[in-house]
Amino acid sequence: MVLPAVFLLVTSCSEQTKEEKRSQEKTVAPKTECLVPTTPVKNQGNSSLCWIYAMLATIESEHLMMGDSVNLSPHFVARSLLEEEAERVYLSKGKEHIRLRGMAQDLIGMIQRHGLTHFDSFRSEANYNVVKRKAEMLVRQYVGRSNGLHDMKKALGTLLDDQVHPELRFVFMLGAEYTPLEFAHSVCMDDEYVALTSFSHHEYGRPFVLDVPDNHGRHSFMNLPLDSLMGHIDDALQRGHPVCWEGDSSEPLFSFAQGIAKMETDSVRVTQQMRQQMFERLQTTDDHCMEMIGMARTPQGKRYYICKNSWGTENPFGGLMYLSENYVRAKTMAVWMSQRAYYGDDY
């Protein structure tokens, strides 16, 4: 992957004067230290399905580094999610709403229950916010009619066939035929990834349930000191393993247009205490998920983490993001990495 040569530091969204353009500084891009192989950058559109895209990208890269090429369909998982959520809303007698938000751990559970397929065999241009509204209307109609769950699911299947993609029953790869479940189990087992976080209001070295709104499944995360967490991230990337990153993209200096995310006080090293204060004061939100694929360093020695985003390719780095080390220290909610990345390649 060829990375652009410079960062353009844009100071305003408005048109710049000639004088401002002449005075605008150009900074040499951080030099790549390590880079994990990836599939092409995808685009989640205006959906809230980043957790699906990021975890699938992580699984893809983990296979690529082992010499096994896979490119997986987020739309197959999105359809399965809509089916699960519609059933949950129906059984609540229409009192609940379909949820499209989630965490990377939910992706692993989804494919263990429903399966998976290739990207090229299950593409879609669906607007999932529109599909969600249509599915909710359908569910509430069937709740009112008391037709039964079976009839609702049949009608929902017709809707999703039309709005997302027709149901797929078989997956073909290298001359072999799989069911979607068999294929999913061949690319990721339910215990293949380790979930990590770092917060001082729980004991280190033990797992705890992370209380954030998107953790519907009440998943547990191993709690590590911040420096230990960062060490595991660095070690995984340096040995060629991807890391799935979940955290905060709402900071003022998180800019997809520029391809950069950094803290306003990036010169001050973020400590465990500073990170904890931001979390407890509700200044850190859990709103985005990306695949970490590498590390880079500026001529001044500042480290950046390279992330594969899922917002398309329209930024200076073809859809990639550079997160400063301080940003990762402060704004990481959780990460996932393979058992081999965490324990060592001989695991």
mmCIF file of C-alpha atoms in Angstrom:
data_model
loop_
_atom_site.group_PDB
_atom_site.id
_atom_site.type_symbol
_atom_site.label_atom_id
_atom_site.label_comp_id
_atom_site.label_asym_id
_atom_site.label_seq_id
_atom_site.Cartn_x
_atom_site.Cartn_y
_atom_site.Cartn_z
ATOM 1 C CA MET A 1 0.000 0.000 0.000
ATOM 2 C CA VAL A 2 1.498 3.362 -1.051
ATOM 3 C CA LEU A 3 0.937 6.134 1.477
ATOM 4 C CA PRO A 4 0.857 9.835 0.545
ATOM 5 C CA ALA A 5 3.974 11.867 1.165
ATOM 6 C CA VAL A 6 2.538 14.748 3.201
ATOM 7 C CA PHE A 7 -0.135 15.733 5.704
ATOM 8 C CA LEU A 8 -1.976 18.922 4.664
ATOM 9 C CA LEU A 9 -2.823 20.838 7.816
ATOM 10 C CA VAL A 10 -6.071 22.651 6.963
ATOM 11 C CA THR A 11 -6.909 25.348 9.491
ATOM 12 C CA SER A 12 -10.370 26.268 8.280
ATOM 13 C CA CYS A 13 -13.267 24.855 6.281
ATOM 14 C CA SER A 14 -13.702 28.170 4.481
ATOM 15 C CA GLU A 15 -11.766 29.121 1.359
ATOM 16 C CA GLN A 16 -8.250 30.303 2.180
ATOM 17 C CA THR A 17 -6.655 33.493 0.940
ATOM 18 C CA LYS A 18 -3.498 33.335 -1.205
ATOM 19 C CA GLU A 19 -1.478 34.618 1.744
ATOM 20 C CA GLU A 20 -2.873 31.917 4.033
ATOM 21 C CA LYS A 21 -2.097 29.272 1.422
ATOM 22 C CA ARG A 22 1.500 30.488 1.105
ATOM 23 C CA SER A 23 1.956 30.421 4.885
ATOM 24 C CA GLN A 24 0.309 27.035 5.346
ATOM 25 C CA GLU A 25 2.843 24.559 6.660
ATOM 26 C CA LYS A 26 3.406 21.165 5.160
ATOM 27 C CA THR A 27 4.489 18.409 7.492
ATOM 28 C CA VAL A 28 6.265 15.305 6.305
ATOM 29 C CA ALA A 29 4.016 12.303 6.898
ATOM 30 C CA PRO A 30 5.006 9.917 9.670
ATOM 31 C CA LYS A 31 7.317 7.262 8.316
ATOM 32 C CA THR A 32 5.687 3.846 8.379
ATOM 33 C CA GLU A 33 7.374 1.478 10.836
ATOM 34 C CA CYS A 34 5.108 -1.513 10.283
ATOM 35 C CA LEU A 35 1.992 -2.187 8.219
ATOM 36 C CA VAL A 36 -0.336 -5.179 8.293
ATOM 37 C CA PRO A 37 -1.795 -6.392 4.958
ATOM 38 C CA THR A 38 -5.447 -5.485 4.420
ATOM 39 C CA THR A 39 -8.351 -5.882 2.041
ATOM 40 C CA PRO A 40 -9.628 -2.743 0.246
ATOM 41 C CA VAL A 41 -11.199 0.037 2.324
ATOM 42 C CA LYS A 42 -14.990 -0.244 2.433
ATOM 43 C CA ASN A 43 -17.761 2.269 3.081
ATOM 44 C CA GLN A 44 -20.424 1.765 5.768
ATOM 45 C CA GLY A 45 -22.436 4.680 4.360
ATOM 46 C CA ASN A 46 -24.583 6.495 6.901
ATOM 47 C CA SER A 47 -25.149 3.377 8.970
ATOM 48 C CA SER A 48 -23.896 2.714 12.508
ATOM 49 C CA LEU A 49 -22.349 -0.631 11.533
ATOM 50 C CA CYS A 50 -18.672 0.319 11.978
ATOM 51 C CA TRP A 51 -18.268 -2.512 14.521
ATOM 52 C CA ILE A 52 -19.124 -5.036 11.807
ATOM 53 C CA TYR A 53 -16.721 -3.533 9.279
ATOM 54 C CA ALA A 54 -13.839 -3.138 11.734
ATOM 55 C CA MET A 55 -13.980 -6.643 13.199
ATOM 56 C CA LEU A 56 -14.388 -8.273 9.786
ATOM 57 C CA ALA A 57 -11.387 -6.256 8.562
ATOM 58 C CA THR A 58 -9.401 -7.517 11.553
ATOM 59 C CA ILE A 59 -10.318 -11.127 10.788
ATOM 60 C CA GLU A 60 -9.391 -10.589 7.126
ATOM 61 C CA SER A 61 -5.961 -9.197 7.983
ATOM 62 C CA GLU A 62 -5.291 -11.964 10.491
ATOM 63 C CA HIS A 63 -5.862 -14.456 7.663
ATOM 64 C CA LEU A 64 -3.820 -12.446 5.163
ATOM 65 C CA MET A 65 -0.788 -12.474 7.459
ATOM 66 C CA MET A 66 -1.079 -16.286 7.523
ATOM 67 C CA GLY A 67 -1.248 -16.468 3.727
ATOM 68 C CA ASP A 68 -4.994 -17.159 3.564
ATOM 69 C CA SER A 69 -6.907 -14.587 1.507
ATOM 70 C CA VAL A 70 -10.489 -13.761 2.539
ATOM 71 C CA ASN A 71 -12.690 -10.711 1.870
ATOM 72 C CA LEU A 72 -15.847 -10.898 3.977
ATOM 73 C CA SER A 73 -19.347 -9.470 3.538
ATOM 74 C CA PRO A 74 -20.591 -6.965 6.147
ATOM 75 C CA HIS A 75 -23.981 -7.019 4.427
ATOM 76 C CA PHE A 76 -24.530 -10.695 5.225
ATOM 77 C CA VAL A 77 -24.004 -9.854 8.912
ATOM 78 C CA ALA A 78 -26.194 -6.744 8.663
ATOM 79 C CA ARG A 79 -29.078 -8.808 7.282
ATOM 80 C CA SER A 80 -28.637 -11.370 10.088
ATOM 81 C CA LEU A 81 -28.627 -8.535 12.622
ATOM 82 C CA LEU A 82 -31.898 -7.144 11.269
ATOM 83 C CA GLU A 83 -33.475 -10.605 11.507
ATOM 84 C CA GLU A 84 -32.361 -11.043 15.125
ATOM 85 C CA GLU A 85 -33.432 -7.562 16.135
ATOM 86 C CA ALA A 86 -36.833 -7.856 14.452
ATOM 87 C CA GLU A 87 -37.550 -11.044 16.411
ATOM 88 C CA ARG A 88 -36.501 -9.348 19.655
ATOM 89 C CA VAL A 89 -38.782 -6.370 18.952
ATOM 90 C CA TYR A 90 -41.683 -8.669 18.027
ATOM 91 C CA LEU A 91 -41.365 -10.641 21.266
ATOM 92 C CA SER A 92 -41.313 -7.362 23.225
ATOM 93 C CA LYS A 93 -44.794 -6.753 21.760
ATOM 94 C CA GLY A 94 -43.388 -3.883 19.754
ATOM 95 C CA LYS A 95 -42.162 -1.940 22.783
ATOM 96 C CA GLU A 96 -38.469 -2.136 21.851
ATOM 97 C CA HIS A 97 -36.655 -0.707 18.833
ATOM 98 C CA ILE A 98 -34.287 -2.320 16.333
ATOM 99 C CA ARG A 99 -30.685 -1.580 17.328
ATOM 100 C CA LEU A 100 -27.940 -1.416 14.722
ATOM 101 C CA ARG A 101 -25.199 -0.300 17.113
ATOM 102 C CA GLY A 102 -22.950 -2.850 18.767
ATOM 103 C CA MET A 103 -19.383 -3.795 19.684
ATOM 104 C CA ALA A 104 -16.783 -5.880 17.859
ATOM 105 C CA GLN A 105 -17.469 -8.818 20.178
ATOM 106 C CA ASP A 106 -21.051 -8.863 18.882
ATOM 107 C CA LEU A 107 -19.738 -9.530 15.371
ATOM 108 C CA ILE A 108 -18.088 -12.729 16.530
ATOM 109 C CA GLY A 109 -21.317 -13.888 18.151
ATOM 110 C CA MET A 110 -23.356 -13.000 15.074
ATOM 111 C CA ILE A 111 -21.260 -15.059 12.672
ATOM 112 C CA GLN A 112 -21.184 -18.019 15.087
ATOM 113 C CA ARG A 113 -25.000 -18.024 15.058
ATOM 114 C CA HIS A 114 -25.774 -17.076 11.459
ATOM 115 C CA GLY A 115 -22.663 -17.638 9.387
ATOM 116 C CA LEU A 116 -20.758 -15.545 6.884
ATOM 117 C CA THR A 117 -19.864 -15.334 3.217
ATOM 118 C CA HIS A 118 -17.571 -13.563 0.747
ATOM 119 C CA PHE A 119 -17.862 -9.849 0.031
ATOM 120 C CA ASP A 120 -18.375 -10.347 -3.708
ATOM 121 C CA SER A 121 -21.186 -12.881 -3.280
ATOM 122 C CA PHE A 122 -23.250 -10.691 -0.927
ATOM 123 C CA ARG A 123 -23.042 -7.017 -1.900
ATOM 124 C CA SER A 124 -25.664 -4.383 -1.174
ATOM 125 C CA GLU A 125 -26.349 -0.679 -1.614
ATOM 126 C CA ALA A 126 -28.929 -0.695 1.179
ATOM 127 C CA ASN A 127 -29.552 2.366 3.311
ATOM 128 C CA TYR A 128 -29.756 0.533 6.622
ATOM 129 C CA ASN A 129 -31.442 3.385 8.433
ATOM 130 C CA VAL A 130 -34.304 3.177 5.914
ATOM 131 C CA VAL A 131 -34.387 -0.632 6.075
ATOM 132 C CA LYS A 132 -34.484 -0.456 9.870
ATOM 133 C CA ARG A 133 -37.558 1.825 9.787
ATOM 134 C CA LYS A 134 -39.335 -0.412 7.283
ATOM 135 C CA ALA A 135 -38.545 -3.518 9.347
ATOM 136 C CA GLU A 136 -39.855 -1.898 12.540
ATOM 137 C CA MET A 137 -43.102 -0.901 10.807
ATOM 138 C CA LEU A 138 -43.531 -4.453 9.527
ATOM 139 C CA VAL A 139 -42.908 -5.964 12.973
ATOM 140 C CA ARG A 140 -45.445 -3.678 14.652
ATOM 141 C CA GLN A 141 -48.032 -4.522 12.014
ATOM 142 C CA TYR A 142 -47.623 -8.210 12.800
ATOM 143 C CA VAL A 143 -47.716 -7.556 16.551
ATOM 144 C CA GLY A 144 -51.054 -5.811 16.051
ATOM 145 C CA ARG A 145 -52.443 -8.623 13.929
ATOM 146 C CA SER A 146 -51.229 -11.378 16.284
ATOM 147 C CA ASN A 147 -50.356 -13.461 13.222
ATOM 148 C CA GLY A 148 -47.478 -15.207 14.934
ATOM 149 C CA LEU A 149 -43.718 -15.090 14.817
ATOM 150 C CA HIS A 150 -43.430 -17.442 11.834
ATOM 151 C CA ASP A 151 -45.541 -15.216 9.594
ATOM 152 C CA MET A 152 -43.644 -12.108 10.684
ATOM 153 C CA LYS A 153 -40.289 -13.707 9.895
ATOM 154 C CA LYS A 154 -41.525 -14.824 6.481
ATOM 155 C CA ALA A 155 -42.684 -11.285 5.624
ATOM 156 C CA LEU A 156 -39.444 -9.836 6.966
ATOM 157 C CA GLY A 157 -37.461 -12.237 4.772
ATOM 158 C CA THR A 158 -39.267 -10.932 1.705
ATOM 159 C CA LEU A 159 -38.528 -7.347 2.749
ATOM 160 C CA LEU A 160 -34.825 -8.049 3.304
ATOM 161 C CA ASP A 161 -34.571 -9.999 0.039
ATOM 162 C CA ASP A 162 -35.730 -6.850 -1.715
ATOM 163 C CA GLN A 163 -33.982 -4.166 0.379
ATOM 164 C CA VAL A 164 -30.641 -5.815 1.225
ATOM 165 C CA HIS A 165 -29.861 -9.042 -0.653
ATOM 166 C CA PRO A 166 -31.639 -12.367 -1.221
ATOM 167 C CA GLU A 167 -30.901 -15.043 1.351
ATOM 168 C CA LEU A 168 -27.811 -17.114 0.589
ATOM 169 C CA ARG A 169 -27.644 -20.800 1.517
ATOM 170 C CA PHE A 170 -24.212 -21.917 0.280
ATOM 171 C CA VAL A 171 -20.665 -20.528 0.127
ATOM 172 C CA PHE A 172 -18.183 -21.720 -2.498
ATOM 173 C CA MET A 173 -14.425 -21.427 -2.008
ATOM 174 C CA LEU A 174 -11.549 -23.171 -3.795
ATOM 175 C CA GLY A 175 -13.911 -25.750 -5.257
ATOM 176 C CA ALA A 176 -15.466 -26.610 -1.876
ATOM 177 C CA GLU A 177 -19.060 -26.025 -0.796
ATOM 178 C CA TYR A 178 -19.892 -24.737 2.687
ATOM 179 C CA THR A 179 -22.955 -23.585 4.509
ATOM 180 C CA PRO A 180 -22.569 -19.992 5.786
ATOM 181 C CA LEU A 181 -22.121 -21.391 9.314
ATOM 182 C CA GLU A 182 -19.399 -23.815 8.208
ATOM 183 C CA PHE A 183 -17.629 -21.012 6.378
ATOM 184 C CA ALA A 184 -17.843 -18.671 9.394
ATOM 185 C CA HIS A 185 -16.378 -21.316 11.691
ATOM 186 C CA SER A 186 -13.530 -21.847 9.223
ATOM 187 C CA VAL A 187 -12.484 -18.181 9.408
ATOM 188 C CA CYS A 188 -13.134 -17.377 13.082
ATOM 189 C CA MET A 189 -13.901 -19.452 16.184
ATOM 190 C CA ASP A 190 -15.867 -18.009 19.096
ATOM 191 C CA ASP A 191 -12.824 -17.893 21.423
ATOM 192 C CA GLU A 192 -10.228 -16.779 18.892
ATOM 193 C CA TYR A 193 -10.035 -13.128 19.992
ATOM 194 C CA VAL A 194 -9.131 -11.501 23.306
ATOM 195 C CA ALA A 195 -10.994 -8.359 24.471
ATOM 196 C CA LEU A 196 -8.903 -5.816 26.409
ATOM 197 C CA THR A 197 -9.491 -2.482 28.138
ATOM 198 C CA SER A 198 -7.941 -0.233 30.793
ATOM 199 C CA PHE A 199 -9.865 1.537 33.563
ATOM 200 C CA SER A 200 -8.776 2.057 37.158
ATOM 201 C CA HIS A 201 -12.242 1.813 38.741
ATOM 202 C CA HIS A 202 -11.935 -1.979 38.351
ATOM 203 C CA GLU A 203 -9.152 -4.307 39.457
ATOM 204 C CA TYR A 204 -6.337 -4.886 36.981
ATOM 205 C CA GLY A 205 -5.664 -8.415 35.788
ATOM 206 C CA ARG A 206 -9.326 -9.420 35.944
ATOM 207 C CA PRO A 207 -12.153 -9.219 33.401
ATOM 208 C CA PHE A 208 -15.134 -6.955 33.967
ATOM 209 C CA VAL A 209 -18.280 -5.995 32.066
ATOM 210 C CA LEU A 210 -17.678 -2.665 30.371
ATOM 211 C CA ASP A 211 -20.652 -0.415 31.105
ATOM 212 C CA VAL A 212 -21.110 1.445 27.840
ATOM 213 C CA PRO A 213 -24.404 1.763 25.939
ATOM 214 C CA ASP A 214 -23.346 -0.416 22.995
ATOM 215 C CA ASN A 215 -22.374 -3.387 25.166
ATOM 216 C CA HIS A 216 -25.827 -4.979 24.806
ATOM 217 C CA GLY A 217 -24.339 -8.434 25.239
ATOM 218 C CA ARG A 218 -22.717 -7.564 28.585
ATOM 219 C CA HIS A 219 -19.338 -8.726 27.308
ATOM 220 C CA SER A 220 -16.360 -8.864 29.672
ATOM 221 C CA PHE A 221 -12.976 -7.290 28.954
ATOM 222 C CA MET A 222 -9.620 -8.090 30.538
ATOM 223 C CA ASN A 223 -8.562 -4.995 32.473
ATOM 224 C CA LEU A 224 -4.911 -3.983 32.056
ATOM 225 C CA PRO A 225 -2.872 -0.956 33.160
ATOM 226 C CA LEU A 226 -2.673 1.568 30.317
ATOM 227 C CA ASP A 227 1.029 1.037 29.618
ATOM 228 C CA SER A 228 0.469 -2.721 29.484
ATOM 229 C CA LEU A 229 -2.451 -2.312 27.080
ATOM 230 C CA MET A 230 -0.366 -0.090 24.810
ATOM 231 C CA GLY A 231 2.481 -2.604 24.969
ATOM 232 C CA HIS A 232 0.200 -5.392 23.754
ATOM 233 C CA ILE A 233 -1.066 -3.207 20.894
ATOM 234 C CA ASP A 234 2.494 -2.317 19.844
ATOM 235 C CA ASP A 235 3.691 -5.904 20.075
ATOM 236 C CA ALA A 236 0.770 -7.235 18.035
ATOM 237 C CA LEU A 237 1.258 -4.707 15.227
ATOM 238 C CA GLN A 238 5.030 -5.154 15.146
ATOM 239 C CA ARG A 239 4.581 -8.919 14.741
ATOM 240 C CA GLY A 240 2.130 -8.455 11.849
ATOM 241 C CA HIS A 241 -1.169 -8.900 13.683
ATOM 242 C CA PRO A 242 -4.096 -6.463 13.289
ATOM 243 C CA VAL A 243 -5.941 -4.961 16.262
ATOM 244 C CA CYS A 244 -9.608 -3.991 16.325
ATOM 245 C CA TRP A 245 -9.926 -0.569 18.001
ATOM 246 C CA GLU A 246 -13.080 0.854 19.558
ATOM 247 C CA GLY A 247 -13.195 4.341 20.962
ATOM 248 C CA ASP A 248 -14.046 8.011 20.634
ATOM 249 C CA SER A 249 -14.217 9.823 17.292
ATOM 250 C CA SER A 250 -16.013 12.910 18.635
ATOM 251 C CA GLU A 251 -12.906 14.887 19.626
ATOM 252 C CA PRO A 252 -12.430 18.249 17.818
ATOM 253 C CA LEU A 253 -9.136 17.108 16.283
ATOM 254 C CA PHE A 254 -10.457 13.789 14.961
ATOM 255 C CA SER A 255 -10.676 14.692 11.274
ATOM 256 C CA PHE A 256 -11.440 12.154 8.581
ATOM 257 C CA ALA A 257 -11.039 14.898 5.973
ATOM 258 C CA GLN A 258 -7.416 15.363 7.055
ATOM 259 C CA GLY A 259 -6.882 11.719 8.004
ATOM 260 C CA ILE A 260 -5.548 12.682 11.429
ATOM 261 C CA ALA A 261 -6.738 12.352 15.037
ATOM 262 C CA LYS A 262 -4.871 13.930 17.918
ATOM 263 C CA MET A 263 -5.509 15.527 21.280
ATOM 264 C CA GLU A 264 -5.650 19.304 21.699
ATOM 265 C CA THR A 265 -2.852 18.969 24.272
ATOM 266 C CA ASP A 266 -0.887 16.337 22.391
ATOM 267 C CA SER A 267 2.436 17.447 23.865
ATOM 268 C CA VAL A 268 1.405 16.225 27.350
ATOM 269 C CA ARG A 269 1.624 12.442 27.724
ATOM 270 C CA VAL A 270 -1.747 10.997 28.737
ATOM 271 C CA THR A 271 -1.555 9.083 32.013
ATOM 272 C CA GLN A 272 -3.868 6.457 33.497
ATOM 273 C CA GLN A 273 -5.310 9.106 35.815
ATOM 274 C CA MET A 274 -5.980 11.578 32.999
ATOM 275 C CA ARG A 275 -7.631 8.856 30.928
ATOM 276 C CA GLN A 276 -9.810 7.809 33.878
ATOM 277 C CA GLN A 277 -10.896 11.387 34.562
ATOM 278 C CA MET A 278 -12.020 11.852 30.949
ATOM 279 C CA PHE A 279 -14.026 8.626 31.151
ATOM 280 C CA GLU A 280 -15.672 9.430 34.491
ATOM 281 C CA ARG A 281 -16.505 12.995 33.413
ATOM 282 C CA LEU A 282 -18.225 11.515 30.314
ATOM 283 C CA GLN A 283 -15.737 13.232 28.021
ATOM 284 C CA THR A 284 -14.864 9.948 26.291
ATOM 285 C CA THR A 285 -17.607 8.388 24.189
ATOM 286 C CA ASP A 286 -17.856 4.942 22.638
ATOM 287 C CA ASP A 287 -18.893 5.820 19.110
ATOM 288 C CA HIS A 288 -16.570 4.316 16.499
ATOM 289 C CA CYS A 289 -14.633 1.193 15.581
ATOM 290 C CA MET A 290 -11.686 0.775 13.183
ATOM 291 C CA GLU A 291 -8.973 -1.753 12.362
ATOM 292 C CA MET A 292 -5.471 -0.832 13.531
ATOM 293 C CA ILE A 293 -3.027 -1.914 10.842
ATOM 294 C CA GLY A 294 0.295 -0.299 11.644
ATOM 295 C CA MET A 295 2.493 2.301 13.290
ATOM 296 C CA ALA A 296 4.388 5.313 12.003
ATOM 297 C CA ARG A 297 6.676 7.973 13.444
ATOM 298 C CA THR A 298 7.333 11.633 12.605
ATOM 299 C CA PRO A 299 10.842 13.036 12.187
ATOM 300 C CA GLN A 300 10.356 14.549 15.649
ATOM 301 C CA GLY A 301 9.828 11.080 17.104
ATOM 302 C CA LYS A 302 6.056 11.260 17.656
ATOM 303 C CA ARG A 303 4.263 7.948 17.108
ATOM 304 C CA TYR A 304 1.028 7.531 15.169
ATOM 305 C CA TYR A 305 -1.164 4.450 14.793
ATOM 306 C CA ILE A 306 -2.457 3.718 11.307
ATOM 307 C CA CYS A 307 -6.113 2.654 11.165
ATOM 308 C CA LYS A 308 -8.233 1.331 8.335
ATOM 309 C CA ASN A 309 -11.533 3.188 8.553
ATOM 310 C CA SER A 310 -14.854 2.292 6.893
ATOM 311 C CA TRP A 311 -15.949 5.719 5.635
ATOM 312 C CA GLY A 312 -14.796 5.252 2.054
ATOM 313 C CA THR A 313 -11.555 6.420 0.456
ATOM 314 C CA GLU A 314 -12.157 10.164 0.110
ATOM 315 C CA ASN A 315 -9.412 11.544 2.316
ATOM 316 C CA PRO A 316 -5.690 12.202 1.732
ATOM 317 C CA PHE A 317 -4.750 8.654 2.712
ATOM 318 C CA GLY A 318 -7.268 6.600 0.767
ATOM 319 C CA GLY A 319 -9.543 6.125 3.774
ATOM 320 C CA LEU A 320 -6.836 5.458 6.368
ATOM 321 C CA MET A 321 -6.575 7.431 9.621
ATOM 322 C CA TYR A 322 -3.474 8.367 11.627
ATOM 323 C CA LEU A 323 -4.183 8.414 15.379
ATOM 324 C CA SER A 324 -1.562 10.010 17.618
ATOM 325 C CA GLU A 325 -0.189 7.908 20.454
ATOM 326 C CA ASN A 326 -1.777 10.268 22.961
ATOM 327 C CA TYR A 327 -5.139 9.943 21.226
ATOM 328 C CA VAL A 328 -4.976 6.163 21.513
ATOM 329 C CA ARG A 329 -3.913 6.369 25.168
ATOM 330 C CA ALA A 330 -6.778 8.716 26.013
ATOM 331 C CA LYS A 331 -9.645 7.674 23.767
ATOM 332 C CA THR A 332 -9.438 3.886 23.430
ATOM 333 C CA MET A 333 -12.487 2.209 24.909
ATOM 334 C CA ALA A 334 -11.419 -1.360 24.089
ATOM 335 C CA VAL A 335 -9.360 -3.419 21.664
ATOM 336 C CA TRP A 336 -9.564 -6.966 20.323
ATOM 337 C CA MET A 337 -6.668 -9.067 19.076
ATOM 338 C CA SER A 338 -6.207 -12.728 18.291
ATOM 339 C CA GLN A 339 -5.002 -15.174 20.912
ATOM 340 C CA ARG A 340 -1.790 -15.522 18.874
ATOM 341 C CA ALA A 341 -1.290 -11.751 18.888
ATOM 342 C CA TYR A 342 -1.828 -11.587 22.674
ATOM 343 C CA TYR A 343 -0.030 -14.714 23.889
ATOM 344 C CA GLY A 344 2.536 -15.164 21.113
ATOM 345 C CA ASP A 345 2.647 -16.819 17.712
ATOM 346 C CA ASP A 346 3.385 -20.220 19.274
ATOM 347 C CA TYR A 347 0.061 -20.166 21.181
#
